[in-house]
Amino acid sequence: MADAQMRDNPGQQRFELVVDGTVAGFAAYERDGDTVRITHTEIDPAYEGKGYGARLAGQALDSLRRDGLSVVPACRFIAAYVQRHPEYQDMVAR
């Protein structure tokens, strides 16, 4: 897997996974105070099946945790990721 870096792009309200200078995928979000609602995750077809979606999800959640924010996993992909990784379940807004 090529080197991938996640960045927050608040202007477009999304986390982006950049691989070799190209945005390989993103997780769109809406922020309301201390809560971030992740609404949609998309990986470019050229990067599908290579683990980039999981990397994006994990790095986005890690970033939110560092910032002390809770998450609403409105996107099915992020919701499934949180369910498979219980270490993130304490971040889910109730």
PDB file of N, CA and C in Angstrom:
ATOM      1  N   MET A   1       0.859  -1.174   0.000  1.00  0.00           N
ATOM      2  CA  MET A   1       0.000   0.000   0.000  1.00  0.00           C
ATOM      3  C   MET A   1       0.906   1.238   0.000  1.00  0.00           C
ATOM      4  N   ALA A   2       0.619   2.149  -0.873  1.00  0.00           N
ATOM      5  CA  ALA A   2       1.391   3.392  -0.960  1.00  0.00           C
ATOM      6  C   ALA A   2       1.189   4.229   0.298  1.00  0.00           C
ATOM      7  N   ASP A   3       2.100   5.163   0.519  1.00  0.00           N
ATOM      8  CA  ASP A   3       1.993   6.060   1.663  1.00  0.00           C
ATOM      9  C   ASP A   3       0.727   6.905   1.524  1.00  0.00           C
ATOM     10  N   ALA A   4      -0.088   6.907   2.563  1.00  0.00           N
ATOM     11  CA  ALA A   4      -1.349   7.649   2.543  1.00  0.00           C
ATOM     12  C   ALA A   4      -1.404   8.547   3.766  1.00  0.00           C
ATOM     13  N   GLN A   5      -1.808   9.783   3.546  1.00  0.00           N
ATOM     14  CA  GLN A   5      -1.930  10.756   4.619  1.00  0.00           C
ATOM     15  C   GLN A   5      -3.360  11.289   4.662  1.00  0.00           C
ATOM     16  N   MET A   6      -3.915  11.343   5.859  1.00  0.00           N
ATOM     17  CA  MET A   6      -5.249  11.900   6.020  1.00  0.00           C
ATOM     18  C   MET A   6      -5.100  13.376   6.383  1.00  0.00           C
ATOM     19  N   ARG A   7      -5.944  14.208   5.783  1.00  0.00           N
ATOM     20  CA  ARG A   7      -5.964  15.628   6.140  1.00  0.00           C
ATOM     21  C   ARG A   7      -7.406  16.067   6.294  1.00  0.00           C
ATOM     22  N   ASP A   8      -7.570  17.052   7.162  1.00  0.00           N
ATOM     23  CA  ASP A   8      -8.893  17.649   7.343  1.00  0.00           C
ATOM     24  C   ASP A   8      -8.999  18.819   6.373  1.00  0.00           C
ATOM     25  N   ASN A   9     -10.066  18.862   5.612  1.00  0.00           N
ATOM     26  CA  ASN A   9     -10.331  19.966   4.690  1.00  0.00           C
ATOM     27  C   ASN A   9     -11.625  20.628   5.168  1.00  0.00           C
ATOM     28  N   PRO A  10     -11.523  21.522   6.177  1.00  0.00           N
ATOM     29  CA  PRO A  10     -12.744  22.112   6.745  1.00  0.00           C
ATOM     30  C   PRO A  10     -13.524  22.972   5.750  1.00  0.00           C
ATOM     31  N   GLY A  11     -12.857  23.520   4.750  1.00  0.00           N
ATOM     32  CA  GLY A  11     -13.551  24.317   3.743  1.00  0.00           C
ATOM     33  C   GLY A  11     -14.574  23.504   2.966  1.00  0.00           C
ATOM     34  N   GLN A  12     -14.257  22.222   2.741  1.00  0.00           N
ATOM     35  CA  GLN A  12     -15.197  21.330   2.052  1.00  0.00           C
ATOM     36  C   GLN A  12     -15.883  20.375   3.018  1.00  0.00           C
ATOM     37  N   GLN A  13     -15.630  20.553   4.308  1.00  0.00           N
ATOM     38  CA  GLN A  13     -16.210  19.719   5.358  1.00  0.00           C
ATOM     39  C   GLN A  13     -16.002  18.236   5.076  1.00  0.00           C
ATOM     40  N   ARG A  14     -14.710  17.880   4.956  1.00  0.00           N
ATOM     41  CA  ARG A  14     -14.407  16.468   4.748  1.00  0.00           C
ATOM     42  C   ARG A  14     -12.970  16.150   5.138  1.00  0.00           C
ATOM     43  N   PHE A  15     -12.788  14.908   5.550  1.00  0.00           N
ATOM     44  CA  PHE A  15     -11.463  14.361   5.743  1.00  0.00           C
ATOM     45  C   PHE A  15     -11.067  13.751   4.406  1.00  0.00           C
ATOM     46  N   GLU A  16      -9.833  13.963   4.004  1.00  0.00           N
ATOM     47  CA  GLU A  16      -9.362  13.437   2.719  1.00  0.00           C
ATOM     48  C   GLU A  16      -8.174  12.522   2.945  1.00  0.00           C
ATOM     49  N   LEU A  17      -8.145  11.422   2.218  1.00  0.00           N
ATOM     50  CA  LEU A  17      -6.997  10.527   2.239  1.00  0.00           C
ATOM     51  C   LEU A  17      -6.223  10.777   0.953  1.00  0.00           C
ATOM     52  N   VAL A  18      -4.984  11.227   1.112  1.00  0.00           N
ATOM     53  CA  VAL A  18      -4.152  11.591  -0.032  1.00  0.00           C
ATOM     54  C   VAL A  18      -3.083  10.520  -0.218  1.00  0.00           C
ATOM     55  N   VAL A  19      -3.035   9.964  -1.422  1.00  0.00           N
ATOM     56  CA  VAL A  19      -2.059   8.937  -1.773  1.00  0.00           C
ATOM     57  C   VAL A  19      -1.225   9.470  -2.929  1.00  0.00           C
ATOM     58  N   ASP A  20       0.066   9.612  -2.694  1.00  0.00           N
ATOM     59  CA  ASP A  20       0.983  10.105  -3.737  1.00  0.00           C
ATOM     60  C   ASP A  20       0.466  11.393  -4.380  1.00  0.00           C
ATOM     61  N   GLY A  21      -0.054  12.305  -3.563  1.00  0.00           N
ATOM     62  CA  GLY A  21      -0.507  13.606  -4.045  1.00  0.00           C
ATOM     63  C   GLY A  21      -1.911  13.640  -4.616  1.00  0.00           C
ATOM     64  N   THR A  22      -2.590  12.501  -4.635  1.00  0.00           N
ATOM     65  CA  THR A  22      -3.937  12.411  -5.190  1.00  0.00           C
ATOM     66  C   THR A  22      -4.937  12.091  -4.083  1.00  0.00           C
ATOM     67  N   VAL A  23      -6.079  12.780  -4.090  1.00  0.00           N
ATOM     68  CA  VAL A  23      -7.129  12.461  -3.123  1.00  0.00           C
ATOM     69  C   VAL A  23      -7.753  11.127  -3.546  1.00  0.00           C
ATOM     70  N   ALA A  24      -7.488  10.105  -2.744  1.00  0.00           N
ATOM     71  CA  ALA A  24      -7.966   8.756  -3.047  1.00  0.00           C
ATOM     72  C   ALA A  24      -9.346   8.500  -2.463  1.00  0.00           C
ATOM     73  N   GLY A  25      -9.748   9.312  -1.489  1.00  0.00           N
ATOM     74  CA  GLY A  25     -11.050   9.130  -0.877  1.00  0.00           C
ATOM     75  C   GLY A  25     -11.315  10.220   0.132  1.00  0.00           C
ATOM     76  N   PHE A  26     -12.560  10.270   0.587  1.00  0.00           N
ATOM     77  CA  PHE A  26     -12.929  11.293   1.570  1.00  0.00           C
ATOM     78  C   PHE A  26     -14.072  10.795   2.436  1.00  0.00           C
ATOM     79  N   ALA A  27     -14.177  11.441   3.602  1.00  0.00           N
ATOM     80  CA  ALA A  27     -15.301  11.222   4.505  1.00  0.00           C
ATOM     81  C   ALA A  27     -15.901  12.593   4.783  1.00  0.00           C
ATOM     82  N   ALA A  28     -17.094  12.838   4.262  1.00  0.00           N
ATOM     83  CA  ALA A  28     -17.770  14.124   4.436  1.00  0.00           C
ATOM     84  C   ALA A  28     -18.358  14.200   5.838  1.00  0.00           C
ATOM     85  N   TYR A  29     -18.361  15.405   6.396  1.00  0.00           N
ATOM     86  CA  TYR A  29     -18.886  15.570   7.739  1.00  0.00           C
ATOM     87  C   TYR A  29     -19.590  16.907   7.908  1.00  0.00           C
ATOM     88  N   GLU A  30     -20.376  16.966   8.990  1.00  0.00           N
ATOM     89  CA  GLU A  30     -21.032  18.200   9.433  1.00  0.00           C
ATOM     90  C   GLU A  30     -20.669  18.358  10.896  1.00  0.00           C
ATOM     91  N   ARG A  31     -20.136  19.499  11.263  1.00  0.00           N
ATOM     92  CA  ARG A  31     -19.755  19.726  12.656  1.00  0.00           C
ATOM     93  C   ARG A  31     -20.796  20.603  13.339  1.00  0.00           C
ATOM     94  N   ASP A  32     -21.181  20.194  14.551  1.00  0.00           N
ATOM     95  CA  ASP A  32     -22.117  20.950  15.374  1.00  0.00           C
ATOM     96  C   ASP A  32     -21.544  20.979  16.787  1.00  0.00           C
ATOM     97  N   GLY A  33     -20.856  22.057  17.120  1.00  0.00           N
ATOM     98  CA  GLY A  33     -20.226  22.155  18.432  1.00  0.00           C
ATOM     99  C   GLY A  33     -19.146  21.106  18.587  1.00  0.00           C
ATOM    100  N   ASP A  34     -19.302  20.253  19.608  1.00  0.00           N
ATOM    101  CA  ASP A  34     -18.316  19.216  19.894  1.00  0.00           C
ATOM    102  C   ASP A  34     -18.673  17.874  19.270  1.00  0.00           C
ATOM    103  N   THR A  35     -19.614  17.883  18.337  1.00  0.00           N
ATOM    104  CA  THR A  35     -20.049  16.644  17.684  1.00  0.00           C
ATOM    105  C   THR A  35     -19.837  16.759  16.181  1.00  0.00           C
ATOM    106  N   VAL A  36     -19.302  15.689  15.603  1.00  0.00           N
ATOM    107  CA  VAL A  36     -19.081  15.628  14.155  1.00  0.00           C
ATOM    108  C   VAL A  36     -19.911  14.479  13.604  1.00  0.00           C
ATOM    109  N   ARG A  37     -20.774  14.799  12.670  1.00  0.00           N
ATOM    110  CA  ARG A  37     -21.629  13.804  11.999  1.00  0.00           C
ATOM    111  C   ARG A  37     -20.960  13.443  10.676  1.00  0.00           C
ATOM    112  N   ILE A  38     -20.478  12.205  10.553  1.00  0.00           N
ATOM    113  CA  ILE A  38     -19.867  11.751   9.298  1.00  0.00           C
ATOM    114  C   ILE A  38     -20.993  11.203   8.430  1.00  0.00           C
ATOM    115  N   THR A  39     -21.208  11.864   7.298  1.00  0.00           N
ATOM    116  CA  THR A  39     -22.394  11.598   6.483  1.00  0.00           C
ATOM    117  C   THR A  39     -22.153  10.710   5.273  1.00  0.00           C
ATOM    118  N   HIS A  40     -20.922  10.661   4.774  1.00  0.00           N
ATOM    119  CA  HIS A  40     -20.662   9.899   3.548  1.00  0.00           C
ATOM    120  C   HIS A  40     -19.173   9.623   3.433  1.00  0.00           C
ATOM    121  N   THR A  41     -18.824   8.414   3.061  1.00  0.00           N
ATOM    122  CA  THR A  41     -17.431   8.045   2.803  1.00  0.00           C
ATOM    123  C   THR A  41     -17.346   7.489   1.391  1.00  0.00           C
ATOM    124  N   GLU A  42     -16.320   7.922   0.677  1.00  0.00           N
ATOM    125  CA  GLU A  42     -16.161   7.495  -0.713  1.00  0.00           C
ATOM    126  C   GLU A  42     -14.680   7.287  -1.007  1.00  0.00           C
ATOM    127  N   ILE A  43     -14.364   6.167  -1.641  1.00  0.00           N
ATOM    128  CA  ILE A  43     -13.007   5.867  -2.093  1.00  0.00           C
ATOM    129  C   ILE A  43     -13.045   5.785  -3.611  1.00  0.00           C
ATOM    130  N   ASP A  44     -12.099   6.453  -4.253  1.00  0.00           N
ATOM    131  CA  ASP A  44     -12.009   6.411  -5.716  1.00  0.00           C
ATOM    132  C   ASP A  44     -11.880   4.954  -6.153  1.00  0.00           C
ATOM    133  N   PRO A  45     -12.590   4.533  -7.206  1.00  0.00           N
ATOM    134  CA  PRO A  45     -12.536   3.144  -7.653  1.00  0.00           C
ATOM    135  C   PRO A  45     -11.113   2.619  -7.892  1.00  0.00           C
ATOM    136  N   ALA A  46     -10.193   3.480  -8.283  1.00  0.00           N
ATOM    137  CA  ALA A  46      -8.811   3.048  -8.522  1.00  0.00           C
ATOM    138  C   ALA A  46      -8.120   2.607  -7.236  1.00  0.00           C
ATOM    139  N   TYR A  47      -8.674   2.993  -6.077  1.00  0.00           N
ATOM    140  CA  TYR A  47      -8.054   2.692  -4.792  1.00  0.00           C
ATOM    141  C   TYR A  47      -8.873   1.711  -3.952  1.00  0.00           C
ATOM    142  N   GLU A  48      -9.995   1.252  -4.480  1.00  0.00           N
ATOM    143  CA  GLU A  48     -10.858   0.333  -3.734  1.00  0.00           C
ATOM    144  C   GLU A  48     -10.181  -1.017  -3.528  1.00  0.00           C
ATOM    145  N   GLY A  49     -10.542  -1.669  -2.428  1.00  0.00           N
ATOM    146  CA  GLY A  49     -10.054  -3.012  -2.160  1.00  0.00           C
ATOM    147  C   GLY A  49      -8.613  -3.077  -1.692  1.00  0.00           C
ATOM    148  N   LYS A  50      -8.060  -1.947  -1.297  1.00  0.00           N
ATOM    149  CA  LYS A  50      -6.653  -1.905  -0.882  1.00  0.00           C
ATOM    150  C   LYS A  50      -6.488  -1.435   0.559  1.00  0.00           C
ATOM    151  N   GLY A  51      -7.590  -1.330   1.285  1.00  0.00           N
ATOM    152  CA  GLY A  51      -7.527  -0.943   2.685  1.00  0.00           C
ATOM    153  C   GLY A  51      -7.532   0.553   2.947  1.00  0.00           C
ATOM    154  N   TYR A  52      -7.689   1.349   1.890  1.00  0.00           N
ATOM    155  CA  TYR A  52      -7.660   2.796   2.079  1.00  0.00           C
ATOM    156  C   TYR A  52      -8.886   3.321   2.825  1.00  0.00           C
ATOM    157  N   GLY A  53     -10.022   2.689   2.637  1.00  0.00           N
ATOM    158  CA  GLY A  53     -11.222   3.117   3.354  1.00  0.00           C
ATOM    159  C   GLY A  53     -11.050   2.944   4.855  1.00  0.00           C
ATOM    160  N   ALA A  54     -10.500   1.807   5.257  1.00  0.00           N
ATOM    161  CA  ALA A  54     -10.260   1.562   6.677  1.00  0.00           C
ATOM    162  C   ALA A  54      -9.229   2.536   7.223  1.00  0.00           C
ATOM    163  N   ARG A  55      -8.210   2.824   6.442  1.00  0.00           N
ATOM    164  CA  ARG A  55      -7.192   3.777   6.893  1.00  0.00           C
ATOM    165  C   ARG A  55      -7.807   5.161   7.079  1.00  0.00           C
ATOM    166  N   LEU A  56      -8.637   5.579   6.129  1.00  0.00           N
ATOM    167  CA  LEU A  56      -9.311   6.870   6.231  1.00  0.00           C
ATOM    168  C   LEU A  56     -10.200   6.919   7.474  1.00  0.00           C
ATOM    169  N   ALA A  57     -10.996   5.878   7.679  1.00  0.00           N
ATOM    170  CA  ALA A  57     -11.898   5.836   8.835  1.00  0.00           C
ATOM    171  C   ALA A  57     -11.117   5.917  10.139  1.00  0.00           C
ATOM    172  N   GLY A  58     -10.108   5.097  10.281  1.00  0.00           N
ATOM    173  CA  GLY A  58      -9.326   5.069  11.508  1.00  0.00           C
ATOM    174  C   GLY A  58      -8.619   6.389  11.781  1.00  0.00           C
ATOM    175  N   GLN A  59      -8.001   6.961  10.761  1.00  0.00           N
ATOM    176  CA  GLN A  59      -7.278   8.214  10.952  1.00  0.00           C
ATOM    177  C   GLN A  59      -8.234   9.371  11.233  1.00  0.00           C
ATOM    178  N   ALA A  60      -9.389   9.378  10.598  1.00  0.00           N
ATOM    179  CA  ALA A  60     -10.375  10.439  10.868  1.00  0.00           C
ATOM    180  C   ALA A  60     -10.871  10.332  12.311  1.00  0.00           C
ATOM    181  N   LEU A  61     -11.185   9.133  12.747  1.00  0.00           N
ATOM    182  CA  LEU A  61     -11.654   8.941  14.124  1.00  0.00           C
ATOM    183  C   LEU A  61     -10.560   9.283  15.131  1.00  0.00           C
ATOM    184  N   ASP A  62      -9.324   8.919  14.827  1.00  0.00           N
ATOM    185  CA  ASP A  62      -8.206   9.269  15.711  1.00  0.00           C
ATOM    186  C   ASP A  62      -8.068  10.783  15.826  1.00  0.00           C
ATOM    187  N   SER A  63      -8.231  11.482  14.717  1.00  0.00           N
ATOM    188  CA  SER A  63      -8.139  12.944  14.720  1.00  0.00           C
ATOM    189  C   SER A  63      -9.248  13.555  15.572  1.00  0.00           C
ATOM    190  N   LEU A  64     -10.463  13.038  15.427  1.00  0.00           N
ATOM    191  CA  LEU A  64     -11.584  13.541  16.217  1.00  0.00           C
ATOM    192  C   LEU A  64     -11.350  13.289  17.712  1.00  0.00           C
ATOM    193  N   ARG A  65     -10.817  12.120  18.038  1.00  0.00           N
ATOM    194  CA  ARG A  65     -10.529  11.800  19.440  1.00  0.00           C
ATOM    195  C   ARG A  65      -9.493  12.775  20.007  1.00  0.00           C
ATOM    196  N   ARG A  66      -8.417  13.031  19.262  1.00  0.00           N
ATOM    197  CA  ARG A  66      -7.386  13.968  19.721  1.00  0.00           C
ATOM    198  C   ARG A  66      -7.971  15.350  19.999  1.00  0.00           C
ATOM    199  N   ASP A  67      -8.985  15.724  19.208  1.00  0.00           N
ATOM    200  CA  ASP A  67      -9.615  17.033  19.384  1.00  0.00           C
ATOM    201  C   ASP A  67     -10.730  17.017  20.436  1.00  0.00           C
ATOM    202  N   GLY A  68     -10.963  15.866  21.062  1.00  0.00           N
ATOM    203  CA  GLY A  68     -11.970  15.768  22.111  1.00  0.00           C
ATOM    204  C   GLY A  68     -13.395  15.824  21.604  1.00  0.00           C
ATOM    205  N   LEU A  69     -13.616  15.416  20.355  1.00  0.00           N
ATOM    206  CA  LEU A  69     -14.945  15.492  19.746  1.00  0.00           C
ATOM    207  C   LEU A  69     -15.633  14.144  19.762  1.00  0.00           C
ATOM    208  N   SER A  70     -16.956  14.164  19.766  1.00  0.00           N
ATOM    209  CA  SER A  70     -17.728  12.927  19.625  1.00  0.00           C
ATOM    210  C   SER A  70     -18.178  12.815  18.176  1.00  0.00           C
ATOM    211  N   VAL A  71     -18.626  11.628  17.811  1.00  0.00           N
ATOM    212  CA  VAL A  71     -18.968  11.360  16.421  1.00  0.00           C
ATOM    213  C   VAL A  71     -20.350  10.729  16.315  1.00  0.00           C
ATOM    214  N   VAL A  72     -21.045  11.095  15.250  1.00  0.00           N
ATOM    215  CA  VAL A  72     -22.285  10.430  14.864  1.00  0.00           C
ATOM    216  C   VAL A  72     -21.979   9.739  13.542  1.00  0.00           C
ATOM    217  N   PRO A  73     -21.853   8.411  13.560  1.00  0.00           N
ATOM    218  CA  PRO A  73     -21.515   7.690  12.329  1.00  0.00           C
ATOM    219  C   PRO A  73     -22.746   7.479  11.443  1.00  0.00           C
ATOM    220  N   ALA A  74     -23.188   8.549  10.765  1.00  0.00           N
ATOM    221  CA  ALA A  74     -24.378   8.487   9.920  1.00  0.00           C
ATOM    222  C   ALA A  74     -24.110   7.727   8.625  1.00  0.00           C
ATOM    223  N   CYS A  75     -22.867   7.619   8.247  1.00  0.00           N
ATOM    224  CA  CYS A  75     -22.461   6.874   7.048  1.00  0.00           C
ATOM    225  C   CYS A  75     -22.369   5.386   7.404  1.00  0.00           C
ATOM    226  N   ARG A  76     -22.910   4.535   6.560  1.00  0.00           N
ATOM    227  CA  ARG A  76     -22.897   3.087   6.833  1.00  0.00           C
ATOM    228  C   ARG A  76     -21.481   2.547   6.979  1.00  0.00           C
ATOM    229  N   PHE A  77     -20.555   3.041   6.164  1.00  0.00           N
ATOM    230  CA  PHE A  77     -19.181   2.548   6.216  1.00  0.00           C
ATOM    231  C   PHE A  77     -18.542   2.866   7.571  1.00  0.00           C
ATOM    232  N   ILE A  78     -18.682   4.105   8.025  1.00  0.00           N
ATOM    233  CA  ILE A  78     -18.103   4.507   9.308  1.00  0.00           C
ATOM    234  C   ILE A  78     -18.804   3.782  10.455  1.00  0.00           C
ATOM    235  N   ALA A  79     -20.123   3.625  10.373  1.00  0.00           N
ATOM    236  CA  ALA A  79     -20.859   2.902  11.415  1.00  0.00           C
ATOM    237  C   ALA A  79     -20.356   1.464  11.521  1.00  0.00           C
ATOM    238  N   ALA A  80     -20.143   0.807  10.390  1.00  0.00           N
ATOM    239  CA  ALA A  80     -19.638  -0.569  10.399  1.00  0.00           C
ATOM    240  C   ALA A  80     -18.205  -0.618  10.934  1.00  0.00           C
ATOM    241  N   TYR A  81     -17.410   0.381  10.585  1.00  0.00           N
ATOM    242  CA  TYR A  81     -16.030   0.436  11.074  1.00  0.00           C
ATOM    243  C   TYR A  81     -16.011   0.558  12.598  1.00  0.00           C
ATOM    244  N   VAL A  82     -16.844   1.447  13.146  1.00  0.00           N
ATOM    245  CA  VAL A  82     -16.916   1.630  14.593  1.00  0.00           C
ATOM    246  C   VAL A  82     -17.395   0.345  15.266  1.00  0.00           C
ATOM    247  N   GLN A  83     -18.332  -0.338  14.650  1.00  0.00           N
ATOM    248  CA  GLN A  83     -18.836  -1.588  15.227  1.00  0.00           C
ATOM    249  C   GLN A  83     -17.735  -2.649  15.267  1.00  0.00           C
ATOM    250  N   ARG A  84     -16.892  -2.696  14.237  1.00  0.00           N
ATOM    251  CA  ARG A  84     -15.794  -3.673  14.183  1.00  0.00           C
ATOM    252  C   ARG A  84     -14.603  -3.275  15.057  1.00  0.00           C
ATOM    253  N   HIS A  85     -14.522  -2.010  15.447  1.00  0.00           N
ATOM    254  CA  HIS A  85     -13.398  -1.509  16.238  1.00  0.00           C
ATOM    255  C   HIS A  85     -13.944  -0.872  17.517  1.00  0.00           C
ATOM    256  N   PRO A  86     -14.163  -1.687  18.546  1.00  0.00           N
ATOM    257  CA  PRO A  86     -14.808  -1.199  19.770  1.00  0.00           C
ATOM    258  C   PRO A  86     -14.042  -0.086  20.474  1.00  0.00           C
ATOM    259  N   GLU A  87     -12.769   0.092  20.149  1.00  0.00           N
ATOM    260  CA  GLU A  87     -12.003   1.167  20.786  1.00  0.00           C
ATOM    261  C   GLU A  87     -12.529   2.552  20.427  1.00  0.00           C
ATOM    262  N   TYR A  88     -13.400   2.640  19.419  1.00  0.00           N
ATOM    263  CA  TYR A  88     -13.981   3.927  19.022  1.00  0.00           C
ATOM    264  C   TYR A  88     -15.409   4.126  19.536  1.00  0.00           C
ATOM    265  N   GLN A  89     -16.005   3.104  20.091  1.00  0.00           N
ATOM    266  CA  GLN A  89     -17.405   3.183  20.478  1.00  0.00           C
ATOM    267  C   GLN A  89     -17.674   4.212  21.573  1.00  0.00           C
ATOM    268  N   ASP A  90     -16.661   4.514  22.399  1.00  0.00           N
ATOM    269  CA  ASP A  90     -16.866   5.512  23.447  1.00  0.00           C
ATOM    270  C   ASP A  90     -16.991   6.928  22.873  1.00  0.00           C
ATOM    271  N   MET A  91     -16.637   7.107  21.616  1.00  0.00           N
ATOM    272  CA  MET A  91     -16.732   8.418  20.963  1.00  0.00           C
ATOM    273  C   MET A  91     -18.100   8.690  20.365  1.00  0.00           C
ATOM    274  N   VAL A  92     -18.899   7.649  20.209  1.00  0.00           N
ATOM    275  CA  VAL A  92     -20.189   7.787  19.541  1.00  0.00           C
ATOM    276  C   VAL A  92     -21.146   8.590  20.412  1.00  0.00           C
ATOM    277  N   ALA A  93     -21.691   9.663  19.837  1.00  0.00           N
ATOM    278  CA  ALA A  93     -22.649  10.511  20.547  1.00  0.00           C
ATOM    279  C   ALA A  93     -23.916   9.710  20.794  1.00  0.00           C
ATOM    280  N   ARG A  94     -24.426   9.806  21.976  1.00  0.00           N
ATOM    281  CA  ARG A  94     -25.639   9.059  22.335  1.00  0.00           C
ATOM    282  C   ARG A  94     -26.844   9.956  22.255  1.00  0.00           C
TER     283      ARG A  94
END
